[in-house]
Coordinates of C-alpha atoms and ligand atoms in Angstrom, one line a residue:
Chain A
X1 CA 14.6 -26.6 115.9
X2 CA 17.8 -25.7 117.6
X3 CA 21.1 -25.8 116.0
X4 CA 24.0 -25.7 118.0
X5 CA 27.4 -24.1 116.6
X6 CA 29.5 -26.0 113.8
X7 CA 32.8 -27.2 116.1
X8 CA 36.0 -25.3 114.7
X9 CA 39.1 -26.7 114.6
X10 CA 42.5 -24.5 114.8
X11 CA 44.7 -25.6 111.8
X12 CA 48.0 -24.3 111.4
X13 CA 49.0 -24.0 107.7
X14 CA 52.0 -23.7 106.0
X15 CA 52.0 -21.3 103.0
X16 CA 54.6 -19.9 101.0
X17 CA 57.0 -19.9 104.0
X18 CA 54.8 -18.5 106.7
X19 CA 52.4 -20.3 108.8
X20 CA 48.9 -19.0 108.7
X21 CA 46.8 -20.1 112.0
X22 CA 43.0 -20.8 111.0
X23 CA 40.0 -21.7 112.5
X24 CA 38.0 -23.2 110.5
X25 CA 34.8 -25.6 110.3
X26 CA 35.9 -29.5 109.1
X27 CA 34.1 -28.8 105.9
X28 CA 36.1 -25.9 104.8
X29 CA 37.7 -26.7 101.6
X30 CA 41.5 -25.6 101.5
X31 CA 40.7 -23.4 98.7
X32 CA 38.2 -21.3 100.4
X33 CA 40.9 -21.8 103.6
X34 CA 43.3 -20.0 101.4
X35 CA 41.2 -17.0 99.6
X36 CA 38.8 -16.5 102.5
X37 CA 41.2 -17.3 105.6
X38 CA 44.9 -16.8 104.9
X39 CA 43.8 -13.9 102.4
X40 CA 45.7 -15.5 99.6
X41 CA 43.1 -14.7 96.3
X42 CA 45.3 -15.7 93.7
X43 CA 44.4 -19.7 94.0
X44 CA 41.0 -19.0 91.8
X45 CA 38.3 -21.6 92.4
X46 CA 36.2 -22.2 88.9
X47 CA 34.3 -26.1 89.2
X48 CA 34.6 -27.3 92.4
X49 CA 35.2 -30.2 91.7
X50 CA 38.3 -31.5 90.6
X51 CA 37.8 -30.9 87.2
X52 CA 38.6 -27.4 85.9
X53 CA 42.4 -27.1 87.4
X54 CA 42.3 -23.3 88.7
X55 CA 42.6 -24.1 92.1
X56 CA 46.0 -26.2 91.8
X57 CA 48.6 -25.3 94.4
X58 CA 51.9 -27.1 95.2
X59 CA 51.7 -29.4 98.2
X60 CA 54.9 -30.5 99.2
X61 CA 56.0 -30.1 95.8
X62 CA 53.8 -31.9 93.6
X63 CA 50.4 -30.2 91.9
X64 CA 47.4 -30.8 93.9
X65 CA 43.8 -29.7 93.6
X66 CA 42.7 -27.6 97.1
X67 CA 39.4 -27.8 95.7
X68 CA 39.5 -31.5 96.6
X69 CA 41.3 -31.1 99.9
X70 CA 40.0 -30.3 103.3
X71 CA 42.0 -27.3 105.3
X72 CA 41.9 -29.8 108.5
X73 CA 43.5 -32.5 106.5
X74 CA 46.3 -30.3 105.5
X75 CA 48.4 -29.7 108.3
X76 CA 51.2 -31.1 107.7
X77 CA 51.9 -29.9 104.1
X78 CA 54.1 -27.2 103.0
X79 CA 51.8 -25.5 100.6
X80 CA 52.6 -23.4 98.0
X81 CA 50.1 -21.0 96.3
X82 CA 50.8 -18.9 93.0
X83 CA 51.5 -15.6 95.4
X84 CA 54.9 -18.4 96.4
X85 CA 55.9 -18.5 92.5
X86 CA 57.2 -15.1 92.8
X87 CA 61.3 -15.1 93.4
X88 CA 62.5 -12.6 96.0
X89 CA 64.6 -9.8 93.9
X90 CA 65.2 -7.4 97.4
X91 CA 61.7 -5.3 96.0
X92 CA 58.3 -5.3 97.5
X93 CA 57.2 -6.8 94.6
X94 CA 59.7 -9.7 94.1
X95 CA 60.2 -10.9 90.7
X96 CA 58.7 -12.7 88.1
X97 CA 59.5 -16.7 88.0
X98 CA 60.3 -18.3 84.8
X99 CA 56.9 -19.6 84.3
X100 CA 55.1 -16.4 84.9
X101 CA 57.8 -14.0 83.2
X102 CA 56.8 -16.8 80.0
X103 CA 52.7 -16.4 80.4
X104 CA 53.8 -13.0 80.0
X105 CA 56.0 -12.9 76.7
X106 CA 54.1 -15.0 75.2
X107 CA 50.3 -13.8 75.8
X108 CA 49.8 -17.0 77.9
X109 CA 46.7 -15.3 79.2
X110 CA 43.7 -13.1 78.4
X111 CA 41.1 -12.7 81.5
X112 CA 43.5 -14.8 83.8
X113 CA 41.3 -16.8 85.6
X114 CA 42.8 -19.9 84.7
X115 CA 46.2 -18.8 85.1
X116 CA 47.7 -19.5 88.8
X117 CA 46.8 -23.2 88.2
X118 CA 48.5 -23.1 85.2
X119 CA 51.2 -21.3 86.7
X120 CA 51.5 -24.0 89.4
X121 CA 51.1 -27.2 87.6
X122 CA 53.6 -26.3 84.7
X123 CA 56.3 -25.0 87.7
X124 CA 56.0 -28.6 89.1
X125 CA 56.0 -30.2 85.3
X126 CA 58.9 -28.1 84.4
X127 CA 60.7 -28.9 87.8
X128 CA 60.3 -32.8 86.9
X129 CA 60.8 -32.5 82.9
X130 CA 63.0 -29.2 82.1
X131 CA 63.3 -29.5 78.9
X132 CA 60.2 -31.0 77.5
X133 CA 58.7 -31.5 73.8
X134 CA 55.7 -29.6 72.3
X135 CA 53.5 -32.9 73.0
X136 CA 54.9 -33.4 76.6
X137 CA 54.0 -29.8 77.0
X138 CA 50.2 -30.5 76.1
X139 CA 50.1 -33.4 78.1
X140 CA 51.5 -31.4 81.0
X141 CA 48.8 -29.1 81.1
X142 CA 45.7 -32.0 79.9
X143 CA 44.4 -31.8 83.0
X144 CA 43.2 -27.5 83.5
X145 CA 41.2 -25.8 81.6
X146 CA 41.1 -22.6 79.6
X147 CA 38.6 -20.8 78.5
X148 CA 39.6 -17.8 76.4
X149 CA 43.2 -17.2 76.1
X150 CA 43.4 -21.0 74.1
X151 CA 45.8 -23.6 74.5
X152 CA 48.7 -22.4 71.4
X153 CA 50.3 -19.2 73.7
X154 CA 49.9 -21.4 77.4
X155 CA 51.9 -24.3 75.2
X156 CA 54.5 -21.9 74.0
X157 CA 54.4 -20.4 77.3
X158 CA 55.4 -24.0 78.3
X159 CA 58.8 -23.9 76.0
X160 CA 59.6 -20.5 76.4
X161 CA 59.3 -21.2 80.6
X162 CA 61.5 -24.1 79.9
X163 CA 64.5 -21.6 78.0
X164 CA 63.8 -19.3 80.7
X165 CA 64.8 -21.5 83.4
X166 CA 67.7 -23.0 81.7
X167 CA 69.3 -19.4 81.2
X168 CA 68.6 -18.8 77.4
X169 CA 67.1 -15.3 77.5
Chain B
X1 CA 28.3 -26.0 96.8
X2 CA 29.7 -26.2 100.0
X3 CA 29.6 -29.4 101.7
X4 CA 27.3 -29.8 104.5
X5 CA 28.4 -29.6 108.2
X6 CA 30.2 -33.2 109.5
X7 CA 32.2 -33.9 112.8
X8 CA 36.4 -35.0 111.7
X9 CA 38.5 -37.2 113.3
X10 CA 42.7 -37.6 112.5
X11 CA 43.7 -40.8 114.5
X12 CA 47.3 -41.0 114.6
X13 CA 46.6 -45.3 114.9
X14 CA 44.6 -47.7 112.9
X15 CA 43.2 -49.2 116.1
X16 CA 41.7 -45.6 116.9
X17 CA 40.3 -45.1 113.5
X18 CA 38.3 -48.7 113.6
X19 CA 37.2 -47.9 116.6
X20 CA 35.9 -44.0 115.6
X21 CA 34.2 -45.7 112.6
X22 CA 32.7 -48.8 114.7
X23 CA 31.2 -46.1 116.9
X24 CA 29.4 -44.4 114.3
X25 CA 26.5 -45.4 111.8
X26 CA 26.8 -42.7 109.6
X27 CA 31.1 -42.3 109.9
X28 CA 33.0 -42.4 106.7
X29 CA 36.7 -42.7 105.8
X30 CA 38.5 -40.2 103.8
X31 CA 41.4 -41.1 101.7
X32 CA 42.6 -39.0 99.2
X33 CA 39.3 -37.1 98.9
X34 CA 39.5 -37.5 95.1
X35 CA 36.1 -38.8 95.0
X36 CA 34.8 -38.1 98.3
X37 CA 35.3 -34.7 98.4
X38 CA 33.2 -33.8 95.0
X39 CA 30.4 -35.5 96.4
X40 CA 30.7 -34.0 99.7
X41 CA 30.9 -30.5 97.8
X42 CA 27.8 -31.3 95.6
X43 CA 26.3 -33.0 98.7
X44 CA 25.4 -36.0 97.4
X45 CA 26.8 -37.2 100.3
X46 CA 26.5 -36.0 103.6
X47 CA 28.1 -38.4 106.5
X48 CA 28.3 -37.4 109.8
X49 CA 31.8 -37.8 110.9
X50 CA 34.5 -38.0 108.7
X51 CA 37.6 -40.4 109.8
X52 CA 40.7 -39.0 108.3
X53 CA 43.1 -41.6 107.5
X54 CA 46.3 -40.2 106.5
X55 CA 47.4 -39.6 109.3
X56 CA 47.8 -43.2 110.0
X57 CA 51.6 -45.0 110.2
X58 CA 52.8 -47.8 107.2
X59 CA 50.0 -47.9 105.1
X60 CA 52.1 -45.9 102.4
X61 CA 54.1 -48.5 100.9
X62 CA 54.1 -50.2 97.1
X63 CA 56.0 -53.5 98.3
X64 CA 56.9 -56.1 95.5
X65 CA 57.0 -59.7 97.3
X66 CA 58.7 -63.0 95.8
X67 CA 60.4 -63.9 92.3
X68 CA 57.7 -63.9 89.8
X69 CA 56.9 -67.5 90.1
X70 CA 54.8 -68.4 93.1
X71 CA 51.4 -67.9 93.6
X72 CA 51.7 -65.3 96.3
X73 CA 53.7 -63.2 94.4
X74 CA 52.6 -59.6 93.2
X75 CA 52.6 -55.9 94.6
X76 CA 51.1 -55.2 97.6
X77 CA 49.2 -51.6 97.9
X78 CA 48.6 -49.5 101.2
X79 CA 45.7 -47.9 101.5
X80 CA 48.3 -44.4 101.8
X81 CA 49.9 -45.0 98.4
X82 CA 48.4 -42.7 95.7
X83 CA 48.2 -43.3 92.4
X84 CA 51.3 -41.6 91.0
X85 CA 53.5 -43.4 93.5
X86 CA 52.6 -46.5 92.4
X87 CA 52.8 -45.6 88.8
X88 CA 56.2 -44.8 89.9
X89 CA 57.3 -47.8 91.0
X90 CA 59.5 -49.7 88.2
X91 CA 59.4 -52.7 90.4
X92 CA 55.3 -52.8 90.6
X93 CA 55.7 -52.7 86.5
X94 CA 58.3 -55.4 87.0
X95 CA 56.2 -57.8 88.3
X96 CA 52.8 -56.7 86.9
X97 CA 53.0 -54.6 83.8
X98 CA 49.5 -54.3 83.8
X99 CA 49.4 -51.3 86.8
X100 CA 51.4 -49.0 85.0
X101 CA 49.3 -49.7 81.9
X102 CA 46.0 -49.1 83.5
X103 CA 47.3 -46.5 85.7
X104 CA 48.6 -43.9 83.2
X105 CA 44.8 -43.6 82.3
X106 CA 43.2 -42.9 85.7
X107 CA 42.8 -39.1 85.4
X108 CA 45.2 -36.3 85.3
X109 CA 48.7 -36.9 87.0
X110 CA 47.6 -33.6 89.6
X111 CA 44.6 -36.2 90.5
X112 CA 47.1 -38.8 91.1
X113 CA 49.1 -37.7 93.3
X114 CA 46.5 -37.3 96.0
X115 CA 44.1 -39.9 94.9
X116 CA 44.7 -43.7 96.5
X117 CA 44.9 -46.4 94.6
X118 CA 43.1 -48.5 97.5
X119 CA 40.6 -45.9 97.6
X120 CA 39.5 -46.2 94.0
X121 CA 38.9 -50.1 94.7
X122 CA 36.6 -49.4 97.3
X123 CA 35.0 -46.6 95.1
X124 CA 33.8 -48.8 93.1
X125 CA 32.9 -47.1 90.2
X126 CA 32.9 -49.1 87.0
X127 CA 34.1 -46.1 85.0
X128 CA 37.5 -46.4 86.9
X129 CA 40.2 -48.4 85.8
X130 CA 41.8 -50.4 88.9
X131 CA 38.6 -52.1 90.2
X132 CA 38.7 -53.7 86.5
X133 CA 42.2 -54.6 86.4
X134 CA 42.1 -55.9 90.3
X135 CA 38.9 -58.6 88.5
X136 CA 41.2 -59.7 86.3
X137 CA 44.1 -60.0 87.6
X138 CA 41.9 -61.9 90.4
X139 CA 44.0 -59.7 93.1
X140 CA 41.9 -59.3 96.5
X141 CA 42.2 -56.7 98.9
X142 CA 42.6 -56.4 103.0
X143 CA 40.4 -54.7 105.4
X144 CA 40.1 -54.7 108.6
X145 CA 37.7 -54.0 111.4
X146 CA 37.3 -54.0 115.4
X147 CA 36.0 -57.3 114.5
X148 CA 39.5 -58.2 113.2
X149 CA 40.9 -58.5 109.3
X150 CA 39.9 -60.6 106.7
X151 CA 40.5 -60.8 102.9
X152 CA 38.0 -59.8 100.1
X153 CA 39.0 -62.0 96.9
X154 CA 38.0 -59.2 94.0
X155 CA 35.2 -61.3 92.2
X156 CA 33.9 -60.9 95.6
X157 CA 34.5 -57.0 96.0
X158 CA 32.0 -54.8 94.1
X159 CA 28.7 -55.4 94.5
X160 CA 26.6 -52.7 92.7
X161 CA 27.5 -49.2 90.9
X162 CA 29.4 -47.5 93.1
X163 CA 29.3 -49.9 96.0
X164 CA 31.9 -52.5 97.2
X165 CA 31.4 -55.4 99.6
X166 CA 33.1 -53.5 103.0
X167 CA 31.1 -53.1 105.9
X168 CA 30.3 -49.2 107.0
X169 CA 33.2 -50.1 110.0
X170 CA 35.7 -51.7 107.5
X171 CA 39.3 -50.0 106.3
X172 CA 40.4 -51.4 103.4
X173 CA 44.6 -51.2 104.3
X174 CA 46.5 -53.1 101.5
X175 CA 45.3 -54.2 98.2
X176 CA 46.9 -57.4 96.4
X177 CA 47.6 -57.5 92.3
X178 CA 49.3 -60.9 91.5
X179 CA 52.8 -60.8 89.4
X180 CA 52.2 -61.9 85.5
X181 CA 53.3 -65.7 85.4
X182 CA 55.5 -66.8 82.9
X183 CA 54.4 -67.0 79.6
X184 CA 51.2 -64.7 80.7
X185 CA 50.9 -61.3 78.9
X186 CA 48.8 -58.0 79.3
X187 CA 47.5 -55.0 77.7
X188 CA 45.1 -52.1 78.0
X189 CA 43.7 -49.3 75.8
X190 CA 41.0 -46.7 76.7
X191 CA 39.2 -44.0 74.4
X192 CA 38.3 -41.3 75.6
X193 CA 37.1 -37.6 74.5
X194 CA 40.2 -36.3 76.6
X195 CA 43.6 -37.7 77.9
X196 CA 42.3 -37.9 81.7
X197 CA 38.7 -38.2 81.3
X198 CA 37.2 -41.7 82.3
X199 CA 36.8 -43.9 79.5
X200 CA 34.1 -43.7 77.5
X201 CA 35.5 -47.7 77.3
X202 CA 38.2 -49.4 78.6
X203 CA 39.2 -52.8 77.7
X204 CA 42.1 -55.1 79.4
X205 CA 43.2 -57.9 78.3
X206 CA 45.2 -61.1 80.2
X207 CA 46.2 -64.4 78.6
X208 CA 48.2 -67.4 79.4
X209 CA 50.0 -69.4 76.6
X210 CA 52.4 -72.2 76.2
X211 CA 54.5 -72.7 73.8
X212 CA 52.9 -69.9 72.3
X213 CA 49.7 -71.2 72.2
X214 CA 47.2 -69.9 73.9
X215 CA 45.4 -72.0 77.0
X216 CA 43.5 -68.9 78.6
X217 CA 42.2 -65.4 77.7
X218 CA 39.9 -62.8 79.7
X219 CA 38.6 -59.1 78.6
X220 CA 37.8 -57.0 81.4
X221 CA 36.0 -53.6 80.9
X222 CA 35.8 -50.1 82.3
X223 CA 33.0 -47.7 81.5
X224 CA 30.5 -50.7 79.6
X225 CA 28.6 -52.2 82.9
X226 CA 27.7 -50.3 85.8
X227 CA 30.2 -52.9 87.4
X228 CA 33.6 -53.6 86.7
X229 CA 33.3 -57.1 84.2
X230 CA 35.7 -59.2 83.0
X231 CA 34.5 -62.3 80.7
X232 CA 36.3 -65.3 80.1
X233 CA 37.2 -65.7 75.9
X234 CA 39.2 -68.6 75.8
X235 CA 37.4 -70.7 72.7
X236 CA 37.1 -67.5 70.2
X237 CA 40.7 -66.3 71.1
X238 CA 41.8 -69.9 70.5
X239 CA 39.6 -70.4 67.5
X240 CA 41.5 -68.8 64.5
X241 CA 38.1 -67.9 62.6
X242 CA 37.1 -67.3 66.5
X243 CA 35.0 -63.4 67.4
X244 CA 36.0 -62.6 71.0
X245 CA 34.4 -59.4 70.7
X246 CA 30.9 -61.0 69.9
X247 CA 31.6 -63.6 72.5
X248 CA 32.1 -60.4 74.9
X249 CA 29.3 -58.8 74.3
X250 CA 27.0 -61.7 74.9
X251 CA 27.9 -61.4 78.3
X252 CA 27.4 -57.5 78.0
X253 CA 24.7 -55.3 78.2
X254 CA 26.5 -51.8 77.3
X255 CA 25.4 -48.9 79.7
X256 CA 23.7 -45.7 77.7
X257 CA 24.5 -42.2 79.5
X258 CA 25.2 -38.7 78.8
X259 CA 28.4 -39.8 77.6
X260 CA 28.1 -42.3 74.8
X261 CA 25.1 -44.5 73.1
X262 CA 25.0 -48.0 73.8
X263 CA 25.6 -48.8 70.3
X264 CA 28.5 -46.7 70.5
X265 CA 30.1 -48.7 73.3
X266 CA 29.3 -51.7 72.1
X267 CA 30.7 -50.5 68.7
X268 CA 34.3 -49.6 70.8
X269 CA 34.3 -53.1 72.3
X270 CA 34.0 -54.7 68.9
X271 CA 37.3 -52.5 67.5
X272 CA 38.7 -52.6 71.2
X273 CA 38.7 -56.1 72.2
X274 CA 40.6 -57.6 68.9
X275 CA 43.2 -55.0 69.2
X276 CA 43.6 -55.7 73.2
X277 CA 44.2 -59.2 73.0
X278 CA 46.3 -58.9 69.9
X279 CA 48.8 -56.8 71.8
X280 CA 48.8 -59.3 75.1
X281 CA 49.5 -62.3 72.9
X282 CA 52.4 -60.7 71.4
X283 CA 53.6 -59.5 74.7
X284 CA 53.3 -62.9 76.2
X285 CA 55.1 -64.4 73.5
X286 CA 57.9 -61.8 74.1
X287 CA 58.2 -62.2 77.4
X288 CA 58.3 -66.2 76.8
X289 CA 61.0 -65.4 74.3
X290 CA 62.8 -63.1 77.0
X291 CA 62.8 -65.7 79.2
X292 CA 64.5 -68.5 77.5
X293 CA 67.1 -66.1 75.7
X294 CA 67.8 -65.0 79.8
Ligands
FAD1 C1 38.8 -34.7 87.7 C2 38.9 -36.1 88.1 C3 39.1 -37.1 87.2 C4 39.2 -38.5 87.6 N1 39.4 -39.4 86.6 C5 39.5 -40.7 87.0 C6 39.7 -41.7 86.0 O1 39.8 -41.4 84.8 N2 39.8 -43.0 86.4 C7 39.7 -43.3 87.7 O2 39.8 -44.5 88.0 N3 39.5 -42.4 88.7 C8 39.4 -41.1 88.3 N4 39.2 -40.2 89.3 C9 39.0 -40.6 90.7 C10 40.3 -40.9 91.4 O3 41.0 -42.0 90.9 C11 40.1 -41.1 93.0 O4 41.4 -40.9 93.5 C12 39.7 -42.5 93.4 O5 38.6 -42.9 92.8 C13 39.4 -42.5 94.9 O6 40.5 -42.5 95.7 P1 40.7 -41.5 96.9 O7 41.9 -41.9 97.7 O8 40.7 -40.1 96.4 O9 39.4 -41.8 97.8 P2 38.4 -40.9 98.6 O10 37.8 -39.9 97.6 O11 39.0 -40.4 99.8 O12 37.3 -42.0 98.9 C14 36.4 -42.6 98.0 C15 35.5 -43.5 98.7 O13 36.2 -44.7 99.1 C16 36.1 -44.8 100.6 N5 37.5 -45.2 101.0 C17 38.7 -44.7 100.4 N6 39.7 -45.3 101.0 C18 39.2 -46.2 101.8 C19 39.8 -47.2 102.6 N7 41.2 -47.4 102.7 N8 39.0 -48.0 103.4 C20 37.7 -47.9 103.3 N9 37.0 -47.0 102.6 C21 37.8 -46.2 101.8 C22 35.7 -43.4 101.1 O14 35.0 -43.5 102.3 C23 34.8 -43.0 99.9 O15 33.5 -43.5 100.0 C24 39.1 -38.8 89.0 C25 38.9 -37.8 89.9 C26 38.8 -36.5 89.5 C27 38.6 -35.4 90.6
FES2 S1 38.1 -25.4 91.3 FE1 39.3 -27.0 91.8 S2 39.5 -28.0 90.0 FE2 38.1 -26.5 89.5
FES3 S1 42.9 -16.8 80.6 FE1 40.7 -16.7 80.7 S2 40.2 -18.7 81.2 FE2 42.3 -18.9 80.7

């Protein structure tokens, strides 16, 4: 049997602020686009399929899951990964956003897996509800999963984001 | 898994996509990928070309059309608009309540801001929430084809589990759900183990009264068929020793899976079903009340 090469398509992304020019088989996933093309590791991939919320990334804005998304069907999005969180401070480094200086003060996370989708869905929540209740805090984060650090410290990670981001150190 | 190896097409025109997928047996369209994608991923489906639709102009739109009183009044879906965007829509809850209702139970809001409403009706899946509502709201939905369009009334839509009535060449572009009528009222409630998850049931209500009486009642369920089914309880809702729940469920065989014992669903559709048409009576009767006090 021969097989002849899987066609490749050049994709320009747009990530974080830079474009990233990829060429990449139609069945690339955006997530594996991301880690394995742009060579952006933070977005973590865990189910595959839609379920476990690790790969979430900001497209246009709103929380998405690139798990579930095709790197050829994303082309004209302005993507943001959890590498884009980061606010530029002048250093290398950059520094912390609200959300993530939070996951920190508050032991939001243990091994981290789970934590850029976190990170990306409760920066889109928070940009939508700023100042949201304990319960609107679970329900902003129903849909990703955590396996180890448990849900208390991500929801008080949540509220403590929210006083971050509205000045109340 | 990865999925396997398929050719993908972005038309920037309908006309070009109906004519990629008329070319092609094994062509499928992809919409917000919500559904598609996992299968493609655990290859449980494998199609050989892949026709991108959202590329494609004016199918985004959640348009509201008349005053609430004729019959060819409701909101009108394109096949672009995702979920969230027509839970957003104050005047799609204006004219049928029913969509936001249903709506805020279709998975995670991360889900639905790329997943289409239209997609979900051609899905199919009797575990999802819109194909029921679109049965009993008796909404239909528009495809068309290089052979030209048509409409697909929804009692005529879903044809098995997972399978609608389009041709492998068809688009669906707008879906139709009819404006409540005066004096009509609505009402939905789903258990499941998790906010998000799909229903382990789901149960929707619709009734018509006069003078707050009422002249017509239908239950639809999510999650108890392996289609979306909505049964006509008129005579128990109207009978005051009436069981609407035991009239449903002679019209039900209750599915048994992974997630839930048939004796367990049928047990939710006996609590469910009183509580569901409870709460549309009363909000019919409100609404009639509303209406003469406007
Ligand atoms: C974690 C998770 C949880 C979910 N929970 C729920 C839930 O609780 N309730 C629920 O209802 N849904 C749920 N969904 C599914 C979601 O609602 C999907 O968005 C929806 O079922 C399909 O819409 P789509 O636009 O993503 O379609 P796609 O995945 O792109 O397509 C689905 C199928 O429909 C076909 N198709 C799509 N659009 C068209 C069109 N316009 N014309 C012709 N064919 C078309 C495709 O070819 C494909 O066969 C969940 C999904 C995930 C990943
Ligand atoms: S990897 Fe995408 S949701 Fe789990
Ligand atoms: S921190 Fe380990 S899974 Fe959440």
């Amino acid at each position: 049997m021969t097989t002849s090469p899987e066609e490749l398509h050049d994709v320009r992304l747009h990530v974080n602020g830079s474009v990233h020019e990829v060429r990449v088989p139609a069945r690339r996933l955006l997530s594996d686009a991301l880690r394995h093309d742009c060579g952006l590791t933070g977005t973590h991939v865990g189910c595959e399929h839609g379920v476990c919320g690790a790969c979430t990334i900001l497209v246009d804005g709103k929380p998405m899951r690139s798990c579930l998304m095709l790197a050829v069907s994303a082309v004209d999005a302005e993507i943001t990964t959890v590498e884009g969180l980061t606010e530029d401070d002048g250093t290398p480094q950059g520094r912390l956003s609200p959300v993530q200086q939070a996951f920190s003060d508050c032991h939001g996370l243990q091994c981290g897996f789970c934590t850029p989708g976190f990170l990306t869905t409760i920066t889109a929540g928070l940009a939508e509800n700023p100042d949201p209740t304990e319960d609107e805090a679970r329900e902003m984060i129903a849909g990703n999963l955590c396996r180890c650090t448990g849900y208390q410290n991500i929801v008080k990670s949540v509220l403590r984001a929210a006083e971050l981001g509205k000045g109340e150190e | 898994m990865k999925p396997a190896p398929f050719a993908y097409l972005r038309p920037a025109t309908l006309e070009d996509a109906l004519a990629a997928l008329a070319g092609q047996q094994g062509a499928k369209v992809l919409a917000g990928g919500q559904s598609l994608v996992p299968l493609l991923s655990m290859r449980l489906a494998a199609p050989s070309t892949l026709v991108d639709i959202n590329a494609l102009p004016d199918l985004g739109h959640v348009t509201v059309t008349g005053d609430g009183d004729g019959a060819g009044d409701g909101v009108r879906i394109g096949a672009l608009a995702r979920h969230a965007e027509v839970l957003a829509s104050a005047e799609a809850a204006a004219s049928q309540p029913l969509l936001a209702m249903a709506l805020s139970h279709v998975a995670h809001p991360t889900i639905r801001n790329r997943g289409t409403t239209v997609g979900s009706l051609v899905h199919a899946d009797a575990a999802a929430e819109m194909p029921m509502v679109l049965r009993l709201l008796e909404g239909s939905v528009d495809v068309a084809s290089v052979r030209g369009r048509r409409t697909i009334p929804a009692a005529e839509l879903f044809a098995g589990p997972l399978e609608s009535t389009l041709a492998h060449d068809e688009i669906a572009v707008e879906a139709f759900f009819p404006a409540l009528a005066p004096g009509a009222g609505v009402a939905f409630q789903e258990i499941a183990r998790r906010h998000g998850d799909y229903a382990l049931v789901g149960v929707a209500a619709h009734v018509e009264t006069e003078g707050g009486e009422v002249t017509r009642a239908r239950v639809g369920f999510v999650s108890v068929s392996d289609v979306p089914v909505v049964v006509d309880v008129t005579g128990a809702a109207q009978d005051p020793e009436g069981d609407p729940a035991g009239a449903a469920l002679a019209e039900l065989e209750p599915a048994d899976d992974i997630h839930a014992t048939s004796a367990y669903r049928a047990h939710l559709v006996k609590v469910l079903t009183p509580r569901v048409l409870a709460d549309a009576v009363h909000h019919a009767r409100q609404r009639s009340a509303q209406g003469k006090s406007a």
